mmCIF file of C-alpha atoms in Angstrom:
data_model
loop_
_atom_site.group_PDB
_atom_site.id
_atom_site.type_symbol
_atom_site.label_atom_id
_atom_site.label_comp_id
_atom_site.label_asym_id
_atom_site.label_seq_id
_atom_site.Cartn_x
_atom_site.Cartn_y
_atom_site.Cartn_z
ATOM 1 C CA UNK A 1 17.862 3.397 38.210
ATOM 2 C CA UNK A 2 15.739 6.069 37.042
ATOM 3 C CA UNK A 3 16.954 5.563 33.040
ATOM 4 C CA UNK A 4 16.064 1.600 33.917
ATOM 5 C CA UNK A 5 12.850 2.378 34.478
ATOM 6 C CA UNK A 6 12.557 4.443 31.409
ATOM 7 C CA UNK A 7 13.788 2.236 29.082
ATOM 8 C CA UNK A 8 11.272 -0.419 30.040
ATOM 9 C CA UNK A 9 8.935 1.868 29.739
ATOM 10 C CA UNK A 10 9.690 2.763 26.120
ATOM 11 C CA UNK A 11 10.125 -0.833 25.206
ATOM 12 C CA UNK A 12 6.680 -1.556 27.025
ATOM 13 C CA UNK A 13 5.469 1.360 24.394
ATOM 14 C CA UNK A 14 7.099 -0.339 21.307
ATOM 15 C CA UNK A 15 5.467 -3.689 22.445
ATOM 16 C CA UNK A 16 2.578 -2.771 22.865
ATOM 17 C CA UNK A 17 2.639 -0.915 19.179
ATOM 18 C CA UNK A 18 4.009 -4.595 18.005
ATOM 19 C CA UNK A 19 1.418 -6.229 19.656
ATOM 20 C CA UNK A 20 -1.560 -3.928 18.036
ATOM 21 C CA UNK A 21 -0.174 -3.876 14.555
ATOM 22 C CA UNK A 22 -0.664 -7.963 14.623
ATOM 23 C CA UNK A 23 -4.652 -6.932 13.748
ATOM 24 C CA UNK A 24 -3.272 -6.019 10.198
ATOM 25 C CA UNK A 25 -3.011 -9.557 9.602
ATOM 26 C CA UNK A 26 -6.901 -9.793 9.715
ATOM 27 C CA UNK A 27 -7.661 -6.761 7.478
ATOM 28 C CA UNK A 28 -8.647 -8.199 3.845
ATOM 29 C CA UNK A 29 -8.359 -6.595 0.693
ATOM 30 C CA UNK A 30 -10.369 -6.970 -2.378
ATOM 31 C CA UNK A 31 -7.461 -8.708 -4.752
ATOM 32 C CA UNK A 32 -6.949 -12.236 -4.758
ATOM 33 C CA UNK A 33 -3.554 -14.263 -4.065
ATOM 34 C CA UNK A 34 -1.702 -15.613 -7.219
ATOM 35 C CA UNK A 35 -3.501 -19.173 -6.319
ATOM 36 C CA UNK A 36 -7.107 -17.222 -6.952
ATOM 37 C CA UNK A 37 -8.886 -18.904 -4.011
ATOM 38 C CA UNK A 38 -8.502 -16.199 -1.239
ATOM 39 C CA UNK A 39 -7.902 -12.848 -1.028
ATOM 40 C CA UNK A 40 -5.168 -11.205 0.530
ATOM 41 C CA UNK A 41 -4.607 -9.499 3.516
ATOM 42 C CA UNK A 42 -2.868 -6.277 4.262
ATOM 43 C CA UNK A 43 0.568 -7.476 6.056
ATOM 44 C CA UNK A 44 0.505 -9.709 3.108
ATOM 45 C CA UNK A 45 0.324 -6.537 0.636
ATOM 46 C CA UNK A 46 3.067 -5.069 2.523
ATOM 47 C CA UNK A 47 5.440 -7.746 2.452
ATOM 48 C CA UNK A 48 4.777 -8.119 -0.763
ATOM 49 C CA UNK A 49 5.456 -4.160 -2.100
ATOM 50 C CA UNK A 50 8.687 -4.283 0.424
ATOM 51 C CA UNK A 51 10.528 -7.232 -1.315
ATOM 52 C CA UNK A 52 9.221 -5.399 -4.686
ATOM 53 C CA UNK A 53 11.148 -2.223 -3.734
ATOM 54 C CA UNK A 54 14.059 -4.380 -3.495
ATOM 55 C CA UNK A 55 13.892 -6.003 -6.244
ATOM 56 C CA UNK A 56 12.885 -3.348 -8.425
ATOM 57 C CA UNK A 57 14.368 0.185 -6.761
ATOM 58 C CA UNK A 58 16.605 0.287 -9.970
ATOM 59 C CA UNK A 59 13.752 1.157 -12.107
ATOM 60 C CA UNK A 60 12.873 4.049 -9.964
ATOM 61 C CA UNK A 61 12.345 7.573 -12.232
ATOM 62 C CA UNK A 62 14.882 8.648 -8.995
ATOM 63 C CA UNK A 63 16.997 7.701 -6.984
ATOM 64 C CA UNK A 64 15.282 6.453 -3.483
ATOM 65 C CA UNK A 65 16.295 5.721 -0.436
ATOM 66 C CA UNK A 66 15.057 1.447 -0.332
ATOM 67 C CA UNK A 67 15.402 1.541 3.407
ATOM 68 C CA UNK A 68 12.723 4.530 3.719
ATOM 69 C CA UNK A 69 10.935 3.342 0.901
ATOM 70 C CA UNK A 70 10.263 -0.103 2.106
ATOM 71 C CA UNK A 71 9.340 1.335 5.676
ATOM 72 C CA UNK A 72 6.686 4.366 4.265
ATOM 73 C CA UNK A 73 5.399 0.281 2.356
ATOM 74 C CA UNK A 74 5.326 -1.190 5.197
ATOM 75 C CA UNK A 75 3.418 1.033 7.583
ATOM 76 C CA UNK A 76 1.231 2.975 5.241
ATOM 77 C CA UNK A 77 -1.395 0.501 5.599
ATOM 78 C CA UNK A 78 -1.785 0.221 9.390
ATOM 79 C CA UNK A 79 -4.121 2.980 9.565
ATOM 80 C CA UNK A 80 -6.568 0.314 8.450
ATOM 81 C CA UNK A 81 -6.667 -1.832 11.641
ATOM 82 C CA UNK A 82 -8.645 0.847 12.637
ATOM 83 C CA UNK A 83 -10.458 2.694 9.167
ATOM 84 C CA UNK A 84 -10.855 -0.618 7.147
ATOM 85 C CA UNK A 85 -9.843 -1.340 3.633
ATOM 86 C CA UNK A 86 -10.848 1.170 1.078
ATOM 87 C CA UNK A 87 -11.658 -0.572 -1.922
ATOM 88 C CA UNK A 88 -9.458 0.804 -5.131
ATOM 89 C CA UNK A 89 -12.441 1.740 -7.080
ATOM 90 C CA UNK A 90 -15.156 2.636 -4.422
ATOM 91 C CA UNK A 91 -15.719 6.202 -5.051
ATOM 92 C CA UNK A 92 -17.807 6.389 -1.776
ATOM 93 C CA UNK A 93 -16.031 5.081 0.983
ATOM 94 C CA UNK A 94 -13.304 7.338 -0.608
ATOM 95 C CA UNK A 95 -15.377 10.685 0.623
ATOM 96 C CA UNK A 96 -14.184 10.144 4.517
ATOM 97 C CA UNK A 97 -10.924 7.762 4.504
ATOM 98 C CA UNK A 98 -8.768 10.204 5.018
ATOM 99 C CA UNK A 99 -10.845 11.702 8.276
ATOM 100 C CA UNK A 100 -10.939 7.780 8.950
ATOM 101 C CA UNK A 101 -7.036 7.533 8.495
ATOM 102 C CA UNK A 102 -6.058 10.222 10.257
ATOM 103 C CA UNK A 103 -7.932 9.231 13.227
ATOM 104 C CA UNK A 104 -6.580 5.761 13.191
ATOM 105 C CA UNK A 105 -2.743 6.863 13.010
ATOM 106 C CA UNK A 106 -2.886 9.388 15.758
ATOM 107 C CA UNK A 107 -4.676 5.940 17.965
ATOM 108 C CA UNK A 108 -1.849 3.691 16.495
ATOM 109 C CA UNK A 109 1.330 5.290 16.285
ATOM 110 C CA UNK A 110 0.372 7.171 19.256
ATOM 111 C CA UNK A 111 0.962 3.835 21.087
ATOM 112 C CA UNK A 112 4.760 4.235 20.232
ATOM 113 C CA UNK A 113 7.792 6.527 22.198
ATOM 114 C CA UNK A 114 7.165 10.189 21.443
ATOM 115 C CA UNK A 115 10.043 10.319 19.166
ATOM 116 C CA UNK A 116 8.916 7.309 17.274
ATOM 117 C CA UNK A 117 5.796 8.414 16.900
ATOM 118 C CA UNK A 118 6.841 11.363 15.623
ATOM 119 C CA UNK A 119 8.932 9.402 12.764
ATOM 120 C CA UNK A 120 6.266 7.096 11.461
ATOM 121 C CA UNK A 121 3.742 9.629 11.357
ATOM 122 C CA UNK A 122 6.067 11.743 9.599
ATOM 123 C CA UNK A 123 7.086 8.985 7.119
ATOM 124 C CA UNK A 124 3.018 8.328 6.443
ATOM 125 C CA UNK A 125 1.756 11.682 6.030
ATOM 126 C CA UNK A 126 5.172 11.509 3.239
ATOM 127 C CA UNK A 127 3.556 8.687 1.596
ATOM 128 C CA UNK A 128 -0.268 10.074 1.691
ATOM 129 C CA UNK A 129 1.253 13.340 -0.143
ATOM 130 C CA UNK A 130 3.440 11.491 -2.753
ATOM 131 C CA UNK A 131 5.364 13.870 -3.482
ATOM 132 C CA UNK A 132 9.274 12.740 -2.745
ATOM 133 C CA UNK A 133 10.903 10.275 -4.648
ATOM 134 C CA UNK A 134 10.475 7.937 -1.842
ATOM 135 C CA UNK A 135 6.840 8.043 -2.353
ATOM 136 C CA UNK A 136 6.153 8.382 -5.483
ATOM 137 C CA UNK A 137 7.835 4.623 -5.921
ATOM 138 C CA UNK A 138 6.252 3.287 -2.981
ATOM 139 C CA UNK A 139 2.980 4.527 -4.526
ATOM 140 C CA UNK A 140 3.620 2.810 -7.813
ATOM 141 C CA UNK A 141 4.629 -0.134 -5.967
ATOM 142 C CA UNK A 142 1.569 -0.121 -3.872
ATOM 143 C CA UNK A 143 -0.577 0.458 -7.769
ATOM 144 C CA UNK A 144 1.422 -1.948 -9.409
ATOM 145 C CA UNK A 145 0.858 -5.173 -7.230
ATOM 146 C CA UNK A 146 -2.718 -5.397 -7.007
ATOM 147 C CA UNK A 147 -2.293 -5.006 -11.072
ATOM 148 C CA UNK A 148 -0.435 -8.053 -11.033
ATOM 149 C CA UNK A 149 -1.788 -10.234 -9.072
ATOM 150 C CA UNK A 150 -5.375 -9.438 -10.495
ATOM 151 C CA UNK A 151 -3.751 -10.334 -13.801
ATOM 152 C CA UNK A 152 -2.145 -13.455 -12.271
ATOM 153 C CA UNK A 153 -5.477 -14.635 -11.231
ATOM 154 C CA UNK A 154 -7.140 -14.278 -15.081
ATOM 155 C CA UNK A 155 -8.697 -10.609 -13.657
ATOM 156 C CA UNK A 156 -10.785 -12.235 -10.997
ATOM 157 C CA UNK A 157 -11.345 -9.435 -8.543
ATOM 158 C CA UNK A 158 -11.640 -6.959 -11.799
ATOM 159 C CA UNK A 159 -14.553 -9.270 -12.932
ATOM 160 C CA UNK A 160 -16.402 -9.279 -9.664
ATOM 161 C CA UNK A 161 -16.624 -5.529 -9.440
ATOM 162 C CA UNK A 162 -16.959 -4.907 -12.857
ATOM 163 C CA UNK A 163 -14.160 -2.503 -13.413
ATOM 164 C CA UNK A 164 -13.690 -0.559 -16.318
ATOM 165 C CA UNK A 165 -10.562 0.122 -18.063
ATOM 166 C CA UNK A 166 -11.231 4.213 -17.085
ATOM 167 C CA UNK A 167 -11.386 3.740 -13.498
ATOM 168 C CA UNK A 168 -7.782 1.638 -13.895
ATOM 169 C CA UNK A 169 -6.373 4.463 -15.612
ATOM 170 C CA UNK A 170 -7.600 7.467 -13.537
ATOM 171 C CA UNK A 171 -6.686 5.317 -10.245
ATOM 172 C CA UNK A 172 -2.963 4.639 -11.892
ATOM 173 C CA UNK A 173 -2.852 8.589 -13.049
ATOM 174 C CA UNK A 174 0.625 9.270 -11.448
ATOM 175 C CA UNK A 175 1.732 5.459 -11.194
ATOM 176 C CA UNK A 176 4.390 6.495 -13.916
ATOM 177 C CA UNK A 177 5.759 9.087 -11.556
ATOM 178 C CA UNK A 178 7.492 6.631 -9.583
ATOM 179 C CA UNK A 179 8.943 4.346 -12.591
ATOM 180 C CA UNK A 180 7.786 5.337 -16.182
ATOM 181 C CA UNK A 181 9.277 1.697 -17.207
ATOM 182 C CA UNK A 182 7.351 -0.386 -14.453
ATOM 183 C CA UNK A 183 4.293 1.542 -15.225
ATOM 184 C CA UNK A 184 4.438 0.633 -19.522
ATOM 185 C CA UNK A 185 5.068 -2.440 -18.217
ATOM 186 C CA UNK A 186 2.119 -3.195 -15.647
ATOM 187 C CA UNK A 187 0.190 -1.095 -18.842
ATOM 188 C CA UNK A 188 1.172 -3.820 -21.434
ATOM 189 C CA UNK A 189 1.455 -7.301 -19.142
ATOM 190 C CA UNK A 190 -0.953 -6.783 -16.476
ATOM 191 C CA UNK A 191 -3.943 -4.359 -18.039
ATOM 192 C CA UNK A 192 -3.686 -4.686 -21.762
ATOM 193 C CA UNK A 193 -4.292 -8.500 -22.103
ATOM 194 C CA UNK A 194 -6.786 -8.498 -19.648
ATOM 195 C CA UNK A 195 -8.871 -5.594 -21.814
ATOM 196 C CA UNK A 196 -8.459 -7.859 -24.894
ATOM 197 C CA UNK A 197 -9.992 -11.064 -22.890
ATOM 198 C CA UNK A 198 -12.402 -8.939 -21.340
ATOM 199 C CA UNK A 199 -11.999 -9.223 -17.694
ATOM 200 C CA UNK A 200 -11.830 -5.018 -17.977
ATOM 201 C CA UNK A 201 -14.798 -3.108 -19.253
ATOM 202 C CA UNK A 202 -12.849 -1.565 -22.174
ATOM 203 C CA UNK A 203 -14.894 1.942 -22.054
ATOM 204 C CA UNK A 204 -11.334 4.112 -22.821
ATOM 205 C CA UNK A 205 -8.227 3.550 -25.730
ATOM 206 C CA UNK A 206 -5.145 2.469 -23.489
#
């Protein structure tokens, strides 16, 4: 009777974790769907870099775990329900997002069973230090799709924040560490034609 109890108890826990991390679905993001009339949101991001791991996991620098990898994708941004969206190239809200972040996945994944909890903040705090093979894809995955769709959408979001070709580069520093051949080429289908029409400040050689 007693593990009854219990187990409702946990799955009360997971529900109600389920139930919170619906609010990602109203967080937006600055980059634009391929259609260029809205912007997307952050479950919509995550989807998105998920089926991109599977997809493109064979162009990894390393051999990943795609399992992992998709699941450090698709939780890495719930932290935002409660910190917000840090814009790519705003060097200011940058200062306190990870006090913000922190904060915000001790709340959320604090809803969850102990041992759970334990898992996914494990599996974050992996991502935010980028330093296993697991992350360092999902990090080029999570550089390499606002790339593209910004480039789908003739540079759109690049253009309304007047980014320069520097800030892409020093934001994409370690991008290659993930996949050398999905970084040359997001560098030569996604940034370089958009420097040549002008949609990126070209203040650096590529």
């Amino acid at each position: 009777m007693e593990s009854n109890k219990e187990n409702k108890s946990r799955l009360r826990k997971q529900f109600d974790f389920i139930e919170e991390i619906d609010k990602e679905k109203l967080i937006g993001r600055q980059t634009y769907i391929s259609d260029g009339i809205r912007k997307e949101n952050d479950a919509e991001h995550a989807w998105h870099m998920a089926i991109m791991t599977v997809l493109l996991s064979e162009y990894a620098n390393e051999t990943i775990d795609v399992l992992k990898t998709m699941t450090m994708l698709l939780i890495h941004d719930i932290v935002e329900i409660d910190a917000g969206d840090t814009y790519a190239y705003d060097e200011e809200g940058k200062k306190t997002q990870r006090k913000r972040e922190e904060a915000a996945a001790e709340r959320i994944f604090g809803l969850l069973p102990d041992d759970q909890k334990e898992k996914f903040m494990s599996i974050w705090e992996e991502f935010e230090e980028g330093v296993t093979p697991e992350a360092k894809f999902a990090r080029t995955m999570d550089h390499i799709q606002p790339l593209m769709l910004n480039a789908k959408t003739d540079g759109k979001s690049w253009v309304e924040h007047g980014v320069a070709l520097s800030s892409i580069l020093r934001r994409n520093e370690n991008t290659k560490e993930g996949s050398k051949e999905l970084w040359e080429y997001a560098k030569n289908n996604f940034i370089r034609p958009n420097v040549e029409k002008g949609r990126i400040i070209n203040d650096e050689s590529l």
